[in-house]
mmCIF file of C-alpha atoms and ligand atoms in Angstrom:
data_model
loop_
_atom_site.group_PDB
_atom_site.id
_atom_site.type_symbol
_atom_site.label_atom_id
_atom_site.label_comp_id
_atom_site.label_asym_id
_atom_site.label_seq_id
_atom_site.Cartn_x
_atom_site.Cartn_y
_atom_site.Cartn_z
ATOM 1 C CA MET A 1 107.194 86.703 90.006
ATOM 2 C CA LYS A 2 107.778 87.577 86.343
ATOM 3 C CA THR A 3 107.565 85.088 83.504
ATOM 4 C CA TYR A 4 110.888 84.878 81.675
ATOM 5 C CA ILE A 5 111.062 84.265 77.932
ATOM 6 C CA VAL A 6 114.736 83.817 77.062
ATOM 7 C CA GLY A 7 116.035 83.220 73.534
ATOM 8 C CA ASN A 8 119.379 81.429 73.311
ATOM 9 C CA TRP A 9 120.724 82.135 69.836
ATOM 10 C CA LYS A 10 123.799 79.946 70.325
ATOM 11 C CA LEU A 11 126.328 80.290 67.465
ATOM 12 C CA ASN A 12 123.931 81.838 64.948
ATOM 13 C CA PHE A 13 123.485 85.223 63.239
ATOM 14 C CA THR A 14 126.163 87.701 62.181
ATOM 15 C CA VAL A 15 126.184 91.025 64.030
ATOM 16 C CA GLY A 16 124.251 92.541 61.110
ATOM 17 C CA GLU A 17 121.627 89.776 61.109
ATOM 18 C CA ALA A 18 121.238 90.056 64.867
ATOM 19 C CA SER A 19 120.730 93.798 64.597
ATOM 20 C CA ILE A 20 118.060 93.413 61.892
ATOM 21 C CA TYR A 21 116.250 90.759 63.960
ATOM 22 C CA LEU A 22 116.207 93.027 67.012
ATOM 23 C CA HIS A 23 115.082 95.992 64.946
ATOM 24 C CA LYS A 24 112.066 93.974 63.741
ATOM 25 C CA LEU A 25 111.389 92.550 67.191
ATOM 26 C CA LEU A 26 111.484 95.946 68.898
ATOM 27 C CA LYS A 27 109.219 97.532 66.282
ATOM 28 C CA ASN A 28 106.239 95.489 67.391
ATOM 29 C CA LEU A 29 107.216 94.545 70.922
ATOM 30 C CA PRO A 30 104.692 95.741 73.481
ATOM 31 C CA ASN A 31 105.861 96.724 76.930
ATOM 32 C CA TYR A 32 104.890 93.475 78.671
ATOM 33 C CA ARG A 33 104.418 94.120 82.346
ATOM 34 C CA ASP A 34 104.876 90.633 83.714
ATOM 35 C CA VAL A 35 106.876 89.012 80.935
ATOM 36 C CA GLU A 36 110.642 89.601 80.858
ATOM 37 C CA VAL A 37 111.924 89.170 77.292
ATOM 38 C CA VAL A 38 115.624 88.334 77.001
ATOM 39 C CA VAL A 39 117.825 87.309 74.067
ATOM 40 C CA ALA A 40 121.321 85.848 74.216
ATOM 41 C CA PRO A 41 123.237 86.683 71.006
ATOM 42 C CA SER A 42 126.869 85.838 70.244
ATOM 43 C CA LEU A 43 129.375 87.638 72.394
ATOM 44 C CA ILE A 44 130.576 89.816 69.528
ATOM 45 C CA ALA A 45 127.071 91.244 68.998
ATOM 46 C CA LEU A 46 126.379 92.151 72.624
ATOM 47 C CA GLN A 47 128.044 95.539 72.750
ATOM 48 C CA PRO A 48 126.433 97.027 69.607
ATOM 49 C CA LEU A 49 123.056 95.480 70.438
ATOM 50 C CA SER A 50 123.181 96.942 73.940
ATOM 51 C CA LEU A 51 123.109 100.391 72.312
ATOM 52 C CA GLN A 52 120.200 99.380 70.088
ATOM 53 C CA ILE A 53 117.750 97.790 72.525
ATOM 54 C CA ASP A 54 115.135 99.492 74.629
ATOM 55 C CA ARG A 55 115.764 98.124 78.102
ATOM 56 C CA HIS A 56 112.247 98.887 79.173
ATOM 57 C CA LYS A 57 111.077 96.328 76.648
ATOM 58 C CA MET A 58 113.772 93.653 76.660
ATOM 59 C CA LYS A 59 117.163 92.657 78.014
ATOM 60 C CA LEU A 60 120.333 90.977 76.779
ATOM 61 C CA ALA A 61 122.066 87.879 78.086
ATOM 62 C CA ALA A 62 125.563 86.518 77.506
ATOM 63 C CA GLN A 63 125.805 82.840 76.575
ATOM 64 C CA ASN A 64 129.011 82.442 78.564
ATOM 65 C CA ALA A 65 131.885 84.425 80.104
ATOM 66 C CA PHE A 66 135.000 83.713 82.160
ATOM 67 C CA TYR A 67 134.987 83.886 85.944
ATOM 68 C CA ARG A 68 138.168 85.908 86.475
ATOM 69 C CA ASP A 69 137.753 89.649 85.982
ATOM 70 C CA TYR A 70 141.057 90.244 84.150
ATOM 71 C CA GLY A 71 144.492 88.694 83.618
ATOM 72 C CA ALA A 72 146.403 86.269 81.447
ATOM 73 C CA PHE A 73 143.460 84.289 80.023
ATOM 74 C CA THR A 74 143.910 84.443 76.260
ATOM 75 C CA GLY A 75 140.675 84.406 74.336
ATOM 76 C CA GLU A 76 138.337 84.935 77.274
ATOM 77 C CA VAL A 77 135.859 87.720 78.064
ATOM 78 C CA SER A 78 135.002 88.430 81.698
ATOM 79 C CA PHE A 79 131.740 89.147 83.447
ATOM 80 C CA SER A 80 133.271 92.435 84.573
ATOM 81 C CA GLN A 81 133.710 93.408 80.905
ATOM 82 C CA LEU A 82 130.062 92.543 80.291
ATOM 83 C CA ARG A 83 128.832 94.542 83.261
ATOM 84 C CA GLY A 84 126.405 97.198 82.066
ATOM 85 C CA ILE A 85 126.098 95.518 78.648
ATOM 86 C CA VAL A 86 124.026 92.496 79.671
ATOM 87 C CA ASP A 87 121.556 91.923 82.492
ATOM 88 C CA TYR A 88 121.686 88.111 82.364
ATOM 89 C CA ALA A 89 124.145 85.320 81.584
ATOM 90 C CA ILE A 90 123.409 81.716 80.680
ATOM 91 C CA ILE A 91 125.801 79.572 82.701
ATOM 92 C CA GLY A 92 126.414 75.820 82.633
ATOM 93 C CA HIS A 93 124.458 75.126 79.459
ATOM 94 C CA SER A 94 124.820 71.446 78.527
ATOM 95 C CA GLU A 95 126.751 72.434 75.387
ATOM 96 C CA ARG A 96 129.307 74.152 77.628
ATOM 97 C CA ARG A 97 129.380 71.181 79.992
ATOM 98 C CA TYR A 98 129.757 68.470 77.343
ATOM 99 C CA ILE A 99 131.548 70.173 74.432
ATOM 100 C CA PHE A 100 133.753 72.547 76.456
ATOM 101 C CA ARG A 101 134.136 70.298 79.507
ATOM 102 C CA GLU A 102 132.877 72.765 82.104
ATOM 103 C CA ASP A 103 132.388 71.058 85.445
ATOM 104 C CA ASP A 104 130.317 72.111 88.458
ATOM 105 C CA LYS A 105 133.340 73.844 90.012
ATOM 106 C CA MET A 106 133.844 76.078 86.997
ATOM 107 C CA VAL A 107 130.103 76.654 86.700
ATOM 108 C CA ALA A 108 130.002 77.708 90.375
ATOM 109 C CA LYS A 109 132.815 80.223 89.851
ATOM 110 C CA LYS A 110 130.996 81.679 86.846
ATOM 111 C CA VAL A 111 127.725 81.984 88.774
ATOM 112 C CA ALA A 112 129.583 83.842 91.547
ATOM 113 C CA ALA A 113 131.386 86.089 89.034
ATOM 114 C CA ALA A 114 128.102 87.007 87.375
ATOM 115 C CA ILE A 115 126.515 87.998 90.687
ATOM 116 C CA ARG A 116 129.639 89.944 91.689
ATOM 117 C CA ASN A 117 129.234 91.945 88.472
ATOM 118 C CA LYS A 118 125.490 92.587 88.831
ATOM 119 C CA ILE A 119 124.566 90.108 86.114
ATOM 120 C CA THR A 120 121.793 87.596 86.839
ATOM 121 C CA PRO A 121 123.026 84.048 86.235
ATOM 122 C CA ILE A 122 120.673 81.610 84.508
ATOM 123 C CA LEU A 123 122.123 78.360 85.818
ATOM 124 C CA CYS A 124 121.310 75.467 83.474
ATOM 125 C CA ILE A 125 121.008 71.960 84.835
ATOM 126 C CA GLY A 126 119.733 68.754 83.303
ATOM 127 C CA GLU A 127 120.298 65.042 82.971
ATOM 128 C CA THR A 128 121.357 63.176 79.835
ATOM 129 C CA GLU A 129 119.256 60.406 78.324
ATOM 130 C CA SER A 130 121.445 57.660 79.788
ATOM 131 C CA GLU A 131 121.481 59.260 83.232
ATOM 132 C CA ARG A 132 117.682 59.231 83.130
ATOM 133 C CA ALA A 133 117.629 55.633 81.909
ATOM 134 C CA PHE A 134 119.878 54.585 84.815
ATOM 135 C CA GLY A 135 117.633 56.324 87.344
ATOM 136 C CA GLU A 136 120.227 58.990 88.127
ATOM 137 C CA THR A 137 118.105 62.056 87.355
ATOM 138 C CA ALA A 138 117.562 63.117 90.974
ATOM 139 C CA ASP A 139 121.274 62.838 91.831
ATOM 140 C CA VAL A 140 122.404 64.695 88.710
ATOM 141 C CA ILE A 141 119.915 67.503 89.264
ATOM 142 C CA ARG A 142 120.902 67.864 92.891
ATOM 143 C CA ASP A 143 124.646 67.765 92.184
ATOM 144 C CA GLN A 144 124.470 70.309 89.342
ATOM 145 C CA LEU A 145 122.132 72.577 91.288
ATOM 146 C CA ILE A 146 123.876 72.585 94.652
ATOM 147 C CA GLY A 147 127.316 72.392 92.983
ATOM 148 C CA GLY A 148 126.546 75.334 90.719
ATOM 149 C CA LEU A 149 125.272 77.401 93.636
ATOM 150 C CA SER A 150 128.111 76.462 96.000
ATOM 151 C CA GLU A 151 129.723 79.919 95.887
ATOM 152 C CA VAL A 152 126.452 81.838 96.261
ATOM 153 C CA SER A 153 125.694 83.239 99.712
ATOM 154 C CA ASP A 154 122.186 82.912 101.163
ATOM 155 C CA ASP A 155 121.721 86.653 100.690
ATOM 156 C CA ASP A 156 122.347 86.333 96.962
ATOM 157 C CA LEU A 157 120.121 83.335 96.253
ATOM 158 C CA ASP A 158 117.323 85.621 95.085
ATOM 159 C CA LYS A 159 119.642 86.877 92.306
ATOM 160 C CA VAL A 160 119.744 83.476 90.609
ATOM 161 C CA ILE A 161 117.529 81.844 87.965
ATOM 162 C CA ILE A 162 117.558 78.090 87.384
ATOM 163 C CA ALA A 163 116.849 76.585 83.963
ATOM 164 C CA TYR A 164 115.944 72.902 83.786
ATOM 165 C CA GLU A 165 117.056 71.628 80.396
ATOM 166 C CA PRO A 166 117.013 67.845 80.012
ATOM 167 C CA VAL A 167 119.826 67.210 77.542
ATOM 168 C CA TRP A 168 117.721 64.591 75.696
ATOM 169 C CA ALA A 169 115.059 67.213 74.897
ATOM 170 C CA ILE A 170 117.346 69.822 73.306
ATOM 171 C CA SER A 171 116.476 70.125 69.621
ATOM 172 C CA SER A 172 120.057 69.876 68.375
ATOM 173 C CA VAL A 173 120.597 66.511 70.083
ATOM 174 C CA ARG A 174 120.178 63.591 67.689
ATOM 175 C CA GLU A 175 116.800 61.844 68.099
ATOM 176 C CA CYS A 176 115.780 64.317 70.782
ATOM 177 C CA LYS A 177 112.463 63.698 72.543
ATOM 178 C CA LEU A 178 109.870 66.112 73.831
ATOM 179 C CA ALA A 179 109.660 66.306 77.620
ATOM 180 C CA THR A 180 106.140 65.861 78.966
ATOM 181 C CA PRO A 181 104.679 68.313 81.473
ATOM 182 C CA ASP A 182 104.627 65.457 84.040
ATOM 183 C CA GLU A 183 108.325 64.735 83.558
ATOM 184 C CA ILE A 184 109.120 68.440 83.990
ATOM 185 C CA SER A 185 106.895 68.706 87.030
ATOM 186 C CA GLU A 186 108.741 65.820 88.727
ATOM 187 C CA VAL A 187 112.097 67.559 88.250
ATOM 188 C CA VAL A 188 110.737 70.949 89.351
ATOM 189 C CA LYS A 189 109.753 69.228 92.614
ATOM 190 C CA LEU A 190 113.293 67.846 92.962
ATOM 191 C CA ILE A 191 114.785 71.315 92.369
ATOM 192 C CA LYS A 192 112.459 72.944 94.882
ATOM 193 C CA LYS A 193 113.170 70.271 97.476
ATOM 194 C CA ALA A 194 116.942 70.576 97.034
ATOM 195 C CA LEU A 195 116.723 74.378 97.344
ATOM 196 C CA LYS A 196 114.491 74.098 100.396
ATOM 197 C CA ASP A 197 116.725 71.528 102.113
ATOM 198 C CA THR A 198 119.802 73.697 101.493
ATOM 199 C CA TYR A 199 118.532 77.249 101.934
ATOM 200 C CA GLY A 200 115.185 76.963 103.711
ATOM 201 C CA ALA A 201 111.663 77.423 102.367
ATOM 202 C CA ASN A 202 111.622 81.240 102.348
ATOM 203 C CA LEU A 203 114.699 81.629 100.177
ATOM 204 C CA ALA A 204 113.880 78.629 98.000
ATOM 205 C CA GLU A 205 110.574 80.008 96.822
ATOM 206 C CA LYS A 206 112.227 83.185 95.480
ATOM 207 C CA VAL A 207 114.188 81.314 92.806
ATOM 208 C CA PRO A 208 112.547 81.293 89.361
ATOM 209 C CA ILE A 209 112.717 78.012 87.439
ATOM 210 C CA LEU A 210 112.666 77.987 83.636
ATOM 211 C CA PHE A 211 112.234 75.051 81.298
ATOM 212 C CA GLY A 212 114.165 74.559 78.064
ATOM 213 C CA GLY A 213 114.236 71.850 75.417
ATOM 214 C CA SER A 214 112.553 72.018 71.980
ATOM 215 C CA VAL A 215 110.129 74.710 73.128
ATOM 216 C CA ASN A 216 107.985 76.056 70.273
ATOM 217 C CA PRO A 217 104.654 77.872 69.942
ATOM 218 C CA SER A 218 102.684 74.598 70.010
ATOM 219 C CA ASN A 219 104.070 73.323 73.317
ATOM 220 C CA ALA A 220 104.945 76.598 75.111
ATOM 221 C CA GLY A 221 101.493 76.904 76.690
ATOM 222 C CA SER A 222 101.584 73.429 78.212
ATOM 223 C CA TYR A 223 105.116 73.950 79.553
ATOM 224 C CA LEU A 224 104.288 77.358 81.035
ATOM 225 C CA THR A 225 101.400 75.863 82.982
ATOM 226 C CA VAL A 226 103.546 73.217 84.695
ATOM 227 C CA PRO A 227 103.345 74.107 88.409
ATOM 228 C CA GLY A 228 106.526 75.874 89.513
ATOM 229 C CA ILE A 229 107.674 76.840 86.007
ATOM 230 C CA ASN A 230 108.338 80.589 85.662
ATOM 231 C CA GLY A 231 109.491 80.814 82.079
ATOM 232 C CA LEU A 232 111.188 79.251 79.093
ATOM 233 C CA LEU A 233 114.687 79.046 77.636
ATOM 234 C CA ILE A 234 114.300 78.706 73.881
ATOM 235 C CA GLY A 235 116.967 77.736 71.350
ATOM 236 C CA GLY A 236 115.902 76.906 67.782
ATOM 237 C CA ALA A 237 112.483 78.599 67.895
ATOM 238 C CA SER A 238 114.013 81.860 69.149
ATOM 239 C CA LEU A 239 115.866 82.212 65.835
ATOM 240 C CA ILE A 240 112.543 82.533 64.019
ATOM 241 C CA LEU A 241 111.099 85.921 64.888
ATOM 242 C CA GLY A 242 107.460 84.875 64.369
ATOM 243 C CA GLU A 243 107.821 81.835 66.629
ATOM 244 C CA PHE A 244 109.591 83.805 69.351
ATOM 245 C CA THR A 245 106.941 86.524 69.377
ATOM 246 C CA ASP A 246 104.167 83.887 69.361
ATOM 247 C CA ILE A 247 105.721 82.351 72.478
ATOM 248 C CA MET A 248 105.747 85.795 74.176
ATOM 249 C CA GLU A 249 102.060 86.219 73.407
ATOM 250 C CA ILE A 250 101.363 82.756 74.830
ATOM 251 C CA ALA A 251 103.262 83.743 77.981
ATOM 252 C CA LYS A 252 101.186 86.891 78.273
ATOM 253 C CA ARG A 253 97.950 84.900 77.906
ATOM 254 C CA VAL A 254 99.034 82.281 80.445
ATOM 255 C CA ARG A 255 99.772 85.095 82.929
ATOM 256 C CA ALA A 256 96.438 86.819 82.367
HETATM 257 P P1 PGA B 301 116.208 74.173 71.802
HETATM 258 O O1 PGA B 301 117.465 74.650 72.676
HETATM 259 O O2 PGA B 301 115.040 75.046 72.160
HETATM 260 O O3 PGA B 301 116.641 74.351 70.360
HETATM 261 O O4 PGA B 301 115.961 72.747 72.152
HETATM 262 C C1 PGA B 301 117.323 75.004 74.011
HETATM 263 C C2 PGA B 301 118.679 75.257 74.607
HETATM 264 O O5 PGA B 301 119.622 74.542 74.276
HETATM 265 O O6 PGA B 301 118.843 76.203 75.414
#
């Protein structure tokens, strides 16, 4: 299985800034064999950047899209419109769940729409600080995971990536905390068990699991060595070219 290094730029960078960043990144980016490098710029930058990138070296992801392919949905962009422009889409990020009120039903429809349009969904799941404090982590993880996958057929399970992002560890959350490798490992076990119980062991082991939450070059190595972790989803540090490339190098070393 590949190691995925995914940069989530959120609402940052103009189209021009994004293009300059990618120009610099591509200039020195080796062709990593086992590390899949992905960035998720703003929607408006995706089309021009798709003409700029070298897909042998890296891929693009959308941060969101709407689940219907076309119709009277003012302001939305569909996965079908993104087909051929992006290879991945981040779906169900906690900012979408809590700021834009996306529930598991909507997340499930988006995951299905991505697959239908040949885009790999990166389904984000994770508990809040209070859910953890009340001992609800296992239930939340299971509900978001199985809920988000509810429209995916068994045959398509190998087209999905899961990202575990505890909301309390995301750098933009006030007084965020760093997750420990042990805490991540516990949740990876929960995810694997839920996948196994629902889809069987063979299918379950094909699903990559990423970790996200305040990842930077000093903790990336310890997170990448958590058993069952296949990559990282990086917010803040992915905006700093040097930090993002350092994390790729760490991923390459961990693989070697
Ligand atoms: P962070 O963001 O790395 O800045 O914590 C991760 C994310 O929200 O995907």
